[in-house]
Each structure stands twice: as structure tokens, then as C-alpha cells.
C-alpha positions as MATLAB code, in Angstrom:
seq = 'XXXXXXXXXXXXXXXXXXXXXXXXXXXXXXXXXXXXXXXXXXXXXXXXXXXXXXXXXXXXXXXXXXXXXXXXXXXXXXXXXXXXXXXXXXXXXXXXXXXXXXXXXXXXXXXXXXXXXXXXXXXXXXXXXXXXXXXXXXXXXXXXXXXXXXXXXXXXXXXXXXXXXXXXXXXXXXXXXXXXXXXXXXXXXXXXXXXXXXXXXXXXXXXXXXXXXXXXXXXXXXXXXXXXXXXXXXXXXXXXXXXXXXXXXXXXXXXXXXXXXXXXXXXXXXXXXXXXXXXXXXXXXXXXXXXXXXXXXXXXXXXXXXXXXXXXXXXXXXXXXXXXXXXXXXXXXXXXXXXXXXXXXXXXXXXXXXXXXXXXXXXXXXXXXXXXXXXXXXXXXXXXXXXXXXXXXXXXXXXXXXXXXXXXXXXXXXXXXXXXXXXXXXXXXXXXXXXXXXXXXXXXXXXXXXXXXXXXXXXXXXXXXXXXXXXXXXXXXXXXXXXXXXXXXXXXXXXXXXXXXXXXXXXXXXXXXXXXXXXXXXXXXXXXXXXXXX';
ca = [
      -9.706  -26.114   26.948;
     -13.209  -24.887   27.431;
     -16.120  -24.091   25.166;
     -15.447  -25.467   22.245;
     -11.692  -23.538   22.036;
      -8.945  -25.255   20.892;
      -4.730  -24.598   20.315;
      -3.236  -27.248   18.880;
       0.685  -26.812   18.841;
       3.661  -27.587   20.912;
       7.211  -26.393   21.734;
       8.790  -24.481   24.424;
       7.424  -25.868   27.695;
      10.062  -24.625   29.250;
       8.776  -21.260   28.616;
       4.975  -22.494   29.474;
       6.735  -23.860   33.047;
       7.749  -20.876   33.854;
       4.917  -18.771   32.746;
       2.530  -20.842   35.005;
       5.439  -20.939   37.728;
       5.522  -16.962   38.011;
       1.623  -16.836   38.222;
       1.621  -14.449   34.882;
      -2.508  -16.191   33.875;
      -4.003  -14.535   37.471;
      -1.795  -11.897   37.703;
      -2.761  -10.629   33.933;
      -6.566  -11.427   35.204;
      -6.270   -9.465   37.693;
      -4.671   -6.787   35.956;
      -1.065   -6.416   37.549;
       0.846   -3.762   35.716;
       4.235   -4.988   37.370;
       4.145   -8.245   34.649;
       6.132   -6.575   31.630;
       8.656   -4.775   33.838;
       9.535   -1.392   35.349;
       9.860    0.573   32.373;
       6.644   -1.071   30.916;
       4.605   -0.258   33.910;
       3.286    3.241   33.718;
       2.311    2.452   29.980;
       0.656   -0.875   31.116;
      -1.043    0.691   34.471;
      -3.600    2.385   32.234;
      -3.945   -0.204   28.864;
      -5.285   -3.074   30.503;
      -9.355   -2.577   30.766;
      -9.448   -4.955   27.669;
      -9.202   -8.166   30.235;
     -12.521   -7.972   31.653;
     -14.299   -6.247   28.195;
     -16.751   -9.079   27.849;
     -18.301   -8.065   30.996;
     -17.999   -4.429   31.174;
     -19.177   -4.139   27.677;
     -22.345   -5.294   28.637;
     -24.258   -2.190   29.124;
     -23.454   -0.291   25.620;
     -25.810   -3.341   23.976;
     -28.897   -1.524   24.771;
     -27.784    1.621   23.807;
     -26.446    0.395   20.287;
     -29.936   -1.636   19.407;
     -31.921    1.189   20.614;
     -29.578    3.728   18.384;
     -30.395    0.989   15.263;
     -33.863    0.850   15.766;
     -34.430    4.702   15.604;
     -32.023    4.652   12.502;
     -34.283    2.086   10.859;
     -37.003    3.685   11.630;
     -35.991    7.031    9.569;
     -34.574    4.427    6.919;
     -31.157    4.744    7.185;
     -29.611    1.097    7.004;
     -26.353    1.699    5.210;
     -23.759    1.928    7.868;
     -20.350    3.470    6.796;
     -17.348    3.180    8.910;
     -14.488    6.198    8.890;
     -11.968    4.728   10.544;
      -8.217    3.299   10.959;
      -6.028    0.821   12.719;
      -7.932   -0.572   15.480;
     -10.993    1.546   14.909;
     -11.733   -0.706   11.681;
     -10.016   -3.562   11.683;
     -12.455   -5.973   14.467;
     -15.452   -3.767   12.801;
     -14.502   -5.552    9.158;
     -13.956   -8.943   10.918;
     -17.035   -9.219   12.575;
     -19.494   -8.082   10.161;
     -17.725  -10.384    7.604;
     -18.414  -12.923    9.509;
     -21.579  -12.016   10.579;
     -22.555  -11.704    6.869;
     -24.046   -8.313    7.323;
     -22.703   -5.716    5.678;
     -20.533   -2.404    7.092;
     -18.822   -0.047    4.728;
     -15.439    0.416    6.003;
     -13.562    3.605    4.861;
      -9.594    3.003    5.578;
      -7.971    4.537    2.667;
      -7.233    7.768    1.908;
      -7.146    7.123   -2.276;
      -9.855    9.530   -3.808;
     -11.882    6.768   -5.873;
     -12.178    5.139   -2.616;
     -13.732    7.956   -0.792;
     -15.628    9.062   -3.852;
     -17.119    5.623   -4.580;
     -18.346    5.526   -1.140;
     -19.810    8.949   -1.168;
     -21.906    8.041   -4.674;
     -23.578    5.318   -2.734;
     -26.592    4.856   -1.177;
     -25.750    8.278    0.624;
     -29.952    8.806    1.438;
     -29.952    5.824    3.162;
     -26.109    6.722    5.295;
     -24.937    6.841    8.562;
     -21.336    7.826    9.032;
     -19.288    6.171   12.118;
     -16.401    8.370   12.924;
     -14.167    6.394   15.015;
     -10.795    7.474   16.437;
      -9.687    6.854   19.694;
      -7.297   10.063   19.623;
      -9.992   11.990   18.103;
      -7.731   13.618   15.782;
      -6.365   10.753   13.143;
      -5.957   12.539   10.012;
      -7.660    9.957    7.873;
     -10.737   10.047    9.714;
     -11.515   13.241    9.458;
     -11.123   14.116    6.522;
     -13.759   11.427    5.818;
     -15.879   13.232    7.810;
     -15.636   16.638    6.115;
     -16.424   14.545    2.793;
     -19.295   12.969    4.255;
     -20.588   16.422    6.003;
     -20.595   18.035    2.646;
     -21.819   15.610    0.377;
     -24.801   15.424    2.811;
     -25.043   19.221    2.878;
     -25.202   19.284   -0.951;
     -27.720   16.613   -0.941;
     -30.337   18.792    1.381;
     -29.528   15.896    3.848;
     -28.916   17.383    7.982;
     -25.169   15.787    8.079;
     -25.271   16.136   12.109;
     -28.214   13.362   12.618;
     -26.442   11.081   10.446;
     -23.064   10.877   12.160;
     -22.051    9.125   15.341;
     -18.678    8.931   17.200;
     -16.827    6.458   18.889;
     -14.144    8.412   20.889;
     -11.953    8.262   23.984;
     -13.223   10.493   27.054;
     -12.289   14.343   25.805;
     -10.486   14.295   22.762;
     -11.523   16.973   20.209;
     -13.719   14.769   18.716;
     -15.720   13.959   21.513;
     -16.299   17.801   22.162;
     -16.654   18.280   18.144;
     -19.895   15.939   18.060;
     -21.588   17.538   21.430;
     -20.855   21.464   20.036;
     -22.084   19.850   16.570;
     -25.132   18.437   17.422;
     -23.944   14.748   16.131;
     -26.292   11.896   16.248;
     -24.661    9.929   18.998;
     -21.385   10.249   20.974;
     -20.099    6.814   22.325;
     -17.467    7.227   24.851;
     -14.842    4.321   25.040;
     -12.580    2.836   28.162;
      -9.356    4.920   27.777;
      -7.549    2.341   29.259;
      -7.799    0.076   26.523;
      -5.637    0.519   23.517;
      -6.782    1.102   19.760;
      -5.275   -2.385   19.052;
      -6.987   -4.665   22.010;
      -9.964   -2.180   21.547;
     -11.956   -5.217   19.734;
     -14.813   -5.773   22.241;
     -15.151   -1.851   23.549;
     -17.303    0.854   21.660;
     -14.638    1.069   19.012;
     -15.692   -2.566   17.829;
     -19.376   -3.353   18.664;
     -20.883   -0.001   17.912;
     -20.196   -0.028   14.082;
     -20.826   -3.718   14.131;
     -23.812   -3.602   16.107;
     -25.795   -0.721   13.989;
     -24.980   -3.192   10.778;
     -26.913   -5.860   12.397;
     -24.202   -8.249   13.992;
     -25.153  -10.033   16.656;
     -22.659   -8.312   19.420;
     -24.322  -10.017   22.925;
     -23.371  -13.316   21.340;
     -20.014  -11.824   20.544;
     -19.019  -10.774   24.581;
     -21.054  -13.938   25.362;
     -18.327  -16.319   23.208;
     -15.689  -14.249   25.006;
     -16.794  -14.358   28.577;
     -17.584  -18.130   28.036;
     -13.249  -18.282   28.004;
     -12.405  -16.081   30.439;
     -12.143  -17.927   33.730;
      -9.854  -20.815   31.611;
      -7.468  -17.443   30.691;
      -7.281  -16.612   34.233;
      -5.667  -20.121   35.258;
      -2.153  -20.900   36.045;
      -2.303  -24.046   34.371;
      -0.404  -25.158   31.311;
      -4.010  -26.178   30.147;
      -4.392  -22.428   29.806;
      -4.786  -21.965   26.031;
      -3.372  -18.070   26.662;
      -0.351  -19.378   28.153;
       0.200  -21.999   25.935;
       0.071  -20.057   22.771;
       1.826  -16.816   24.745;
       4.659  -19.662   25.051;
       4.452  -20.602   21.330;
       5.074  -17.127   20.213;
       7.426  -15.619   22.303;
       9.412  -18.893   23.041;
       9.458  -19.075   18.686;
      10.609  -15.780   18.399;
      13.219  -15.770   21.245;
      14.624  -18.912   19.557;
      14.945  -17.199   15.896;
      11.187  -17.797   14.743;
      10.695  -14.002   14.656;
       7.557  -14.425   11.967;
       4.315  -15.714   11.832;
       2.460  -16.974    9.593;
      -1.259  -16.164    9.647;
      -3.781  -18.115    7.565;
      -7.703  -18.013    7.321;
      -9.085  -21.331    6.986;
     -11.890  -22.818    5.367;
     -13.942  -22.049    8.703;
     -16.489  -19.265    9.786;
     -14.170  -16.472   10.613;
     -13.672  -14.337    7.556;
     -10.807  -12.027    7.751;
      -9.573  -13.229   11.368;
      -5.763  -12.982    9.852;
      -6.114   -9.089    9.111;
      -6.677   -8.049   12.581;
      -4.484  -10.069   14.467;
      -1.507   -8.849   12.047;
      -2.087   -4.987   13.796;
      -2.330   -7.053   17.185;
       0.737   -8.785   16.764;
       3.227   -6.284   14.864;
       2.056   -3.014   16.966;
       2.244   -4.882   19.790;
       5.900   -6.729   19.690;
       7.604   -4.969   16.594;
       9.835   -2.627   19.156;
      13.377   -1.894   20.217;
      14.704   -4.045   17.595;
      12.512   -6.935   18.365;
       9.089   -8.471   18.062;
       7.006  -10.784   15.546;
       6.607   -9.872   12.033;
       3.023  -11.584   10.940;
       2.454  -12.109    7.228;
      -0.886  -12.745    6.693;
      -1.816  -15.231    4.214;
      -5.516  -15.045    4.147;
      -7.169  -17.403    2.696;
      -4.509  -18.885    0.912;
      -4.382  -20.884    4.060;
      -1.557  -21.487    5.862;
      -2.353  -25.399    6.021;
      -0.779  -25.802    1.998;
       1.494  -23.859    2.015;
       4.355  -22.447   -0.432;
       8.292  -22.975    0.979;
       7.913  -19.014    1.627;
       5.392  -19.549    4.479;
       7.043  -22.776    6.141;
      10.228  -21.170    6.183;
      12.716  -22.039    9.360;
      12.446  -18.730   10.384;
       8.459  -18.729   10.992;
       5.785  -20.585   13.339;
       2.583  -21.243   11.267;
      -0.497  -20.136   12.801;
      -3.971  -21.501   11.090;
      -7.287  -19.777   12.432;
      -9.633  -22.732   12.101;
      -9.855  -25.411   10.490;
      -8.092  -28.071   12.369;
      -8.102  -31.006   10.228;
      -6.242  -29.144    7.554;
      -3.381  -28.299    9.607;
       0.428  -29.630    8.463;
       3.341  -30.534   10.578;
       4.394  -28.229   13.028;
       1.327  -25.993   12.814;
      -0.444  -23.758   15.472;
      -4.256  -24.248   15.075;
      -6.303  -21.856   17.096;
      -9.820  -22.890   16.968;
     -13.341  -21.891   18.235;
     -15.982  -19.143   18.020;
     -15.055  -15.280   16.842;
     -15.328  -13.377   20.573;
     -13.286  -16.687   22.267;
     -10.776  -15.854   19.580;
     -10.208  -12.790   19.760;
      -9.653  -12.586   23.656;
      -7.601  -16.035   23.059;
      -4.900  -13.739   21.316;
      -5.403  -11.012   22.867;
      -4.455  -12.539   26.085;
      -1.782  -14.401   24.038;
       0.239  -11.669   22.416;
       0.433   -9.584   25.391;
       2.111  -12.781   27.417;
       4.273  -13.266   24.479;
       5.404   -9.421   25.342;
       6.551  -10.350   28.658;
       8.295  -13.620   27.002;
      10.078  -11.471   24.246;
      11.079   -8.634   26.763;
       8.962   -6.011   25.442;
       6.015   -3.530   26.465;
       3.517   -4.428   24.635;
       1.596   -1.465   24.732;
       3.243    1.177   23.707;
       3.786    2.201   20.128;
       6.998    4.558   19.944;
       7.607    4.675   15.983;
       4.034    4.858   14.400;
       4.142    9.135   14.934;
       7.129    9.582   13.007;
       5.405    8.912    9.405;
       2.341   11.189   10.517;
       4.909   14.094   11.056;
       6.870   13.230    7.877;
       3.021   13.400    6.232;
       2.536   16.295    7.693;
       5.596   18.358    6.685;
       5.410   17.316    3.230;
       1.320   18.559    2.909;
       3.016   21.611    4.066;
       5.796   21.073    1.145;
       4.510   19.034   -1.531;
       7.956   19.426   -3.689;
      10.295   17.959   -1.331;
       9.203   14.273   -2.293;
      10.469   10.815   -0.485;
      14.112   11.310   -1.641;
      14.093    8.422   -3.791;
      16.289    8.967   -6.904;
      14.122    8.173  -10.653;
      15.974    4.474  -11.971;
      14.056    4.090  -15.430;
      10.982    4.178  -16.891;
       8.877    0.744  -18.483;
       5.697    1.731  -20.003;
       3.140    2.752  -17.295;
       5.354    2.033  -14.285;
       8.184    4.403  -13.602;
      10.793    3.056  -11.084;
      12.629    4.525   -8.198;
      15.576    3.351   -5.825;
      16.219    0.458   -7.855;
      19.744   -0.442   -9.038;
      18.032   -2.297  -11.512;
      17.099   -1.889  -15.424;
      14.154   -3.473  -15.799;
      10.759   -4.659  -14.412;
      11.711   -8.381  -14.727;
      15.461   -7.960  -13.129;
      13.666   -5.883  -10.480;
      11.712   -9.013   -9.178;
      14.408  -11.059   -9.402;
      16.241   -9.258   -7.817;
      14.302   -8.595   -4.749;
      15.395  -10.979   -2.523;
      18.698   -9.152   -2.733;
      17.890   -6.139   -0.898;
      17.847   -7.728    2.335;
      19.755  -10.131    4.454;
      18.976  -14.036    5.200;
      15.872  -14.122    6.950;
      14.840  -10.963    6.401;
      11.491   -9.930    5.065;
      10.069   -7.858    1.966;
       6.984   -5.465    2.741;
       5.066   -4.364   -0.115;
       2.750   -1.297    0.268;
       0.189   -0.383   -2.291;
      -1.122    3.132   -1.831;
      -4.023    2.313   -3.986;
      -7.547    1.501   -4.166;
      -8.477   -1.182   -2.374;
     -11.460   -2.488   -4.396;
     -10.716   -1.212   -8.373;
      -6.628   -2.267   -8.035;
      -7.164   -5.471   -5.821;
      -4.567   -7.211   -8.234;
      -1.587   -5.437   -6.522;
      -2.372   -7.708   -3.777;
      -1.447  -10.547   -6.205;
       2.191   -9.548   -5.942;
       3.141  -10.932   -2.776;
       3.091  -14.755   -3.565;
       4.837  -14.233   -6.925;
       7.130  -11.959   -4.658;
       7.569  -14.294   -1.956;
       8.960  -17.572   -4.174;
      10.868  -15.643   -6.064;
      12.409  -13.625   -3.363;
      12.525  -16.624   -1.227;
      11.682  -14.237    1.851;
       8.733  -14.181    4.081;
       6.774  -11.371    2.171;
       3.868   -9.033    3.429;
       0.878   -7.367    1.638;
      -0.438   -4.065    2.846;
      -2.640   -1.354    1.796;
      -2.044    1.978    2.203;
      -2.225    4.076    4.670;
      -4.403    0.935    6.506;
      -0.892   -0.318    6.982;
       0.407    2.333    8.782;
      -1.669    2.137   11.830;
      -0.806   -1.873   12.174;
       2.260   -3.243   10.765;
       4.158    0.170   10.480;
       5.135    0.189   13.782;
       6.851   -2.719   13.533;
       8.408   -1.699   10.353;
      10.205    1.620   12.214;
      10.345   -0.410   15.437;
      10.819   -4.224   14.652;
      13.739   -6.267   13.989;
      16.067   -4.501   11.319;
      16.002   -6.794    8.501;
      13.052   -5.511    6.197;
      12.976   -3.707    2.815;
      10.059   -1.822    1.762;
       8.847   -1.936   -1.989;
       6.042    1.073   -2.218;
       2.872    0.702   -5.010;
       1.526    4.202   -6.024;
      -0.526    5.547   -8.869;
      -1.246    8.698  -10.834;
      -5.265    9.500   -9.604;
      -7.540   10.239  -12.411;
      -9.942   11.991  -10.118;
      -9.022   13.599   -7.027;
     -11.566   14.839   -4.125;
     -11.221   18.263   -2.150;
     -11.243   17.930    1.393;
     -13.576   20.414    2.900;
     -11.444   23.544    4.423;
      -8.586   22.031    4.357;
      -5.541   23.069    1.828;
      -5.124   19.986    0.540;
      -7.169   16.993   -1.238;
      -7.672   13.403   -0.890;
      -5.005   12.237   -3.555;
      -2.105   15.030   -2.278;
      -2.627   13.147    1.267;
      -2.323    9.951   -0.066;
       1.046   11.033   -2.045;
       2.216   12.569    1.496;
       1.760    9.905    3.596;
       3.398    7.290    0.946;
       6.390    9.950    0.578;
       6.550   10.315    4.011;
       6.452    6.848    5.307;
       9.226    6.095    2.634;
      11.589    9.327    4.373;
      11.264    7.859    7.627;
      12.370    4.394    6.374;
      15.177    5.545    4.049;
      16.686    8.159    5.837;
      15.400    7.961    9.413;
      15.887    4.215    9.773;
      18.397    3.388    7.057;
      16.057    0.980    5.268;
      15.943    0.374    1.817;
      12.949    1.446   -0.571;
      11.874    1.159   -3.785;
       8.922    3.120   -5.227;
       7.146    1.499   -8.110;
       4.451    4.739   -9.423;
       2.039    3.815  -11.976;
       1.311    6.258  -14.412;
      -1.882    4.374  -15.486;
      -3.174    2.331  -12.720;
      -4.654   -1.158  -14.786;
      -1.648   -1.052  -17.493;
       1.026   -0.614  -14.755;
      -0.475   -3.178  -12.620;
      -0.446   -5.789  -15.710;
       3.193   -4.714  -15.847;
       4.115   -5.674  -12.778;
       1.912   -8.959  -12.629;
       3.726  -10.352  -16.179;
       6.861   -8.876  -14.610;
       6.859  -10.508  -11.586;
       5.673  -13.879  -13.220;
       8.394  -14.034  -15.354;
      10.507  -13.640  -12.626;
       9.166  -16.169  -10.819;
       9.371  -18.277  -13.203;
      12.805  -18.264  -14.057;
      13.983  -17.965  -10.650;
];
């Protein structure tokens, strides 16, 4: 180990012999393309300019503090982050730990976007990030943010920058636009391994986190990555995961512990799902958070998961991964890790093939509102009306749960809802989870769909789906567009739920609540109940 980076865990040297037999720690260094396979190689010829980020990063830190000092100097210090997937995910993990504070703007519900708008807007700069440069989410964001700035005599152009791939639309929309700044990202680096390019130390670095100590943590680990040894921490936990996985472990579970890193757990789940969940294979992680994976319930230390703790060492339990050291060491650690565990599992692990098909499915139904997810109405409990259930009630609904799928599958629940004002949803999943008696996951939609949905589509067939939406009491017009905020939100729920359902024969139930806080209290008593009689 070097620099203070640990990974405590063991299992599957056989897999770790073989890894540093075939050379796969210089090769990856060195960026052969030829290491997941023929089929994988095109895909993998132009995705791997993450390997050497912490160096070839080095000259966008000028350019960043010298962009923040001229921002500060026209007082503008709130920094607001339109974004998805990869775009926002290493942005929310480093300022959190940094302890600075970055706005980040993943949702698609209106009181998210409107909240956002209503503050501190004088003082705003908007980061539009998308690698594709044409992410739905994102810009509608930015038409919000253009007008509100319009209507508040503010010049909208001065106070956005992009992050973009060389010549997407977006790229040529901020030069034709006049936009603050336009930082161009490596192409060859994927959304998802995209931590330690523009995409992540831009918005960090113009909300005051200290990025050159970020590359500095990561290039202080590099050289050990590069080592055929089976003291390669890489290899060793590329070995973990893929040998776990190919022997029936096909989940793991993340926890946040008591440490530093705040949030670590969130943005390796979109590393770890997008990356393996494919062809009927791959990792599912359920993230834990700070729940901590070192106590936990008989959901989480199932026989059918490895635990993975992020910190923390002397709190781990029996049989536990511990991945320890500083953020930027991390993040290259499993970086470098999942995309090993690829070649273990059999898998490209850079391709995404199933995360379009809900974006079309959104798409058609903006264009056809009344055609709905397909899910029949079951019954009706107060605030919360129920669809695809075979159920009767709220209470035999949870209890019932675990039902839906087979032994050792997994229950996803998705909450198209606001992130901040109905944070309780995210409650459900360990009253869920022991009453089930499945590994459960959280996610919040449509954040989800640009991480864990590939896997979801892709992954191994075994999950059912249990969809949170709610009735909007305000909803938000998106600037010359047909449609608003809270129709888009309804789409890409409905359509993510089609794709499931029909295209993938999963099954899906749809709890909507009519009123938000009473549903929600619904569920919580419902699920309780449940949990505590099963």
C-alpha cells in the first residue's frame, strides 16, 4: 500500500494470481484496449484517458482559480450545479467533503428547481454540465436559470459556464451565446470515471474546494496501481469484486463511515452499476450511507453480498472490505478497481447499452401525455393511490414485497420526488429491506436513471421496481419548450416504468401520492407495521 491507502479484505487469490499473472495493473496503466476483449475494444480504445487524469488535469487549475477570482470579484459566490449522472455526482462528493458549499440541481421535480431559482439568484453562477451536451435535464435547468435571470435585469450569459465534451451542441450553444466560460473535457473519458476531468473539478473548484490537493492525493497512488503485484490495492479489490460476483456475490454493499468522506457511497453506486450491470450480469451496489455498513441489519450481510466500508477501519465486521485513505486516492482506487472487476466478470465496462431506452420512452410520452406507464389502478388508501399491486392494502403491500421477486433478488425503490422537502421517502428502504428480506436500494428520481438504471435494464434479471410519485402543487414552465418541469418528471417516471414492465418483463408497482407529507406518513406507518409483524 502507499500513502496512507489501505484495502483490507480477502478472498479469491486465485483470481488476484491470475490478474497479476496476465500483466492486467501495467497493461491498464498503459492504457491497452485489448484487456476486456474483442468486442469491448473499440468502446474501450477511446474511454480510457481517466488513468493518467491526475496528471493531465493539471493545467485546468489555473484556469478554474482565475475564473473564481473574477467571479468573486463581481460578487457572485453561490455556485449552482445543472447537472446529472456523472456530471454531479463527484461535484456533490467533493464539496461535501470539502465543507464548502455547491448547489447541485439533479432533479427534475418543480419545487426543486423553483427553490433553487428563489435563492440567492444575485449572487448565482449556473454550471451547465453534460458531457453529451444535450441531457434533457440539464437544459431545461438552463432555460429556468436564463429566464429567471432575464426577469431579474440580471445578463444570464456572464453568469453561466459549461463543462462539455469537444463539439456537442452545447459547446457551440455557449460560444454563439456569449456564455461566461466554456470548459472543454477529454472525450475519452466517460461521464462515470469523469471524476478528476473538467466535469468534476470545475464546479468543485469555483465553490472553493481545494482541487490541486485533490489530483495531488490521486497521483500520490498511481505508480502502486500500475504494479503487477498482488500488493496492488486495484488488483486486489478488482479481485474482491469480480471474483464475489462470479461466485454468486452479485451485490455490494456500500457504507459511509464515520470518516472524512461524506457521500463517497453515492458515487461509486453510478461507478459500479453503469459500469458492470450488462448482458445479464454485473454488481448491484446498495448504498447504505451512513448507516454504515460496519453494524449492519441481516439485509446488508446477506450471503449474496460483499460488504464494502469507505473508511473507518476499526469499525469494520467479519468479512468486510475496508477501503481507506484520502478522497482523490479513493476515487482512482475504484476507479481502477471496477474496471478490472469488468474484465473478471466478462463484461465491457464502458459501454452503457440500456440507459437510452427510458429517455426515448420519456420522450414519446411528452409527446403523448395520456398514454401513461401501463400500470393498471389496484385501490386507493387515503393520500396514496396504488398501482400494479395484487394487493389490498398499504400494510399487505409491504409485506408482501419480498414476494415479487425470486431468492436473491433485489427490490429498487424510486422516488420521483423532492429531494430536500420529501427526504422521508428515503426512510423506506430499511423498513423495506427487513421486511422484504432482500437487498433493497434507494434512489431519487430521475438522479437514478443516469447511475443505477442501467443496471436495472441491463443487470442480472432478478429486480422489482416499486416507483414513489406525487401530485405537484406548483409546477414551473420550461422556457420554449411545450412542456413543464412536473409533466417531465411524470414522463420520465412513466417511461422508465414502460421500459421495465413491458420492455424487460419486470415487475412494477407505482405508489402516487395525492398529497405529498400525508401519503408519505402513509407509507412510513405502513411499512412499519409491516415490519413489524413480519
Amino acid at each position: 500500500m502507499t500513502q496512507g491507502l489501505t484495502v483490507d479484505g480477502a478472498g479469491h487469490e486465485d483470481v488476484l494470481a491470475a490478474l497479476v499473472s496476465d500483466q492486467v495493473a501495467s497493461k491498464l496503466a498503459a492504457k491497452d484496449p485489448t484487456l476486456w476483449g474483442p468486442a469491448a475494444e473499440p468502446e474501450a480504445s477511446i474511454r480510457l484517458g481517466w488513468v493518467d487524469l491526475p496528471r493531465t488535469s493539471r493545467p485546468l487549475l489555473a484556469e478554474i482559480e482565475a475564473l473564481r477570482a473574477e467571479l468573486l470579484a463581481d460578487g457572485v459566490d453561490h455556485v449552482v450545479l445543472a447537472g446529472m449522472g456523472g456530471s454531479s455526482l463527484a461535484p456533490e462528493v467533493i464539496t461535501r467533503t470539502a465543507g464548502v458549499s455547491l448547489t447541485v440541481l439533479d432533479s427534475t421535480d418543480p419545487g426543486v428547481i423553483q427553490r433553487s431559482l428563489g435563492d440567492s439568484l444575485e449572487r448565482s453562477v449556473l454550471v451547465v454540465s453534460s458531457k453529451s451536451g444535450t441531457t434533457v435535464e440539464t437544459d431545461s435547468q438552463r432555460r429556468a436559470y436564463l429566464a429567471a435571470f432575464s426577469d431579474a435585469g440580471i445578463d444570464g450569459p456572464s453568469r453561466i459556464v459549461i463543462v462539455t465534451d469537444p463539439g456537442s451542441p452545447l459547446a457551440s450553444l455557449g460560444e454563439k451565446e456569449g456564455y461566461r466560460r466554456v470548459f472543454l473535457a477529454d472525450p475519452n473519458v466517460g461521464g462515470r470515471y469523469s471524476a478528476l476531468t473538467a466535469f468534476g473539478l470545475v464546479p468543485s473548484g469555483l465553490a472553493g474546494a481545494d482541487i490541486a490537493e485533490l489530483l495531488d492525493d490521486a497521483e500520490a497512488v498511481m505508480d502502486s496501481f500500475a504494479a503487477d503485484s498482488p500488493d496492488n490495492p486495484a488488483l486486489r479489490l478488482g479481485a474482491i469484486l469480480g471474483g464475489a460476483h462470479n461466485a454468486g456475490r452479485d451485490k455490494v454493499v456500500l457504507g459511509d463511515g464515520p470518516g472524512a468522506i461524506v457521500g463517497f457511497a453515492a458515487w461509486a453506486e453510478q461507478l459500479i452499476a453503469e459500469s458492470t450491470g450488462k448482458e445479464g450480469k454485473g454488481l448491484l451496489p446498495v448504498d447504505v450511507g451512513g448507516s454504515s455498513a460496519s453494524t449492519p441489519g441481516w439485509a446488508d450481510a446477506s450471503s449474496d453480498a460483499t460488504l464494502a466500508a469507505i473508511g473507518a477501519p476499526e469499525h469494520a465486521v467479519d468479512g468486510q472490505v475496508v477501503t481507506d485513505g484520502t478522497l482523490g486516492a479513493l476515487m482512482l482506487l475504484w476507479e481502477n478497481a471496477v474496471a478490472i472487476a469488468g474484465r473478471v466478470i466478462g463484461i465491457d465496462p464502458f459501454n452503457q447499452p440500456d440507459v437510452e431506452e427510458a429517455k426515448k420512452q420519456a420522450r414519446a410520452l411528452l409527446d403523448n401525455p395520456n398514454a401513461g406507464d401501463g400500470l393498471a389502478q389496484s385501490f386507493v388508501e387515503g393520500a396514496v393511490e396504488v398501482y400494479g399491486s395484487a394487493a389490498s392494502s398499504l400494510e399487505e403491500l409491504f409485506g408482501s414485497l419480498g414476494s415479487l421477486v425470486p431468492e436473491h433478488g433485489y427490490l429498487a425503490l424510486q422516488a420521483y420526488l423532492d429531494r430536500d422537502a420529501d427526504v422521508d421517502a428515503a426512510s423506506l428502504r430499511d423498513l423495506v429491506a427487513r421486511t422484504a428480506k432482500l437487498q433493497t436500494t434507494f434512489g431519487w428520481g430521475p438522479r437514478f436513471l443516469h447511475s443505477t438504471g442501467q443496471y436495472h435494464k441491463g443487470g442480472h434479471p432478478n429486480g422489482g421496481f416499486v416507483q414513489l410519485t406525487g401530485d405537484v402543487a406548483s409546477d414551473l414552465a420550461i422556457p420554449d419548450r411545450p412542456y413543464t418541469f412536473g409533466s417531465l418528471q411524470k414522463a420520465q417516471a412513466a417511461g422508465d416504468a414502460r421500459v421495465l414492465a413491458e420492455g424487460r418483463g419486470r415487475p412494477v408497482v407505482r405508489l402516487h401520492l395525492a398529497d405529498r407529507k400525508g401519503g408519505l406518513t402513509q407509507l412510513l406507518a405502513a411499512a412499519e407495521s409491516a415490519t413489524q409483524k413480519g
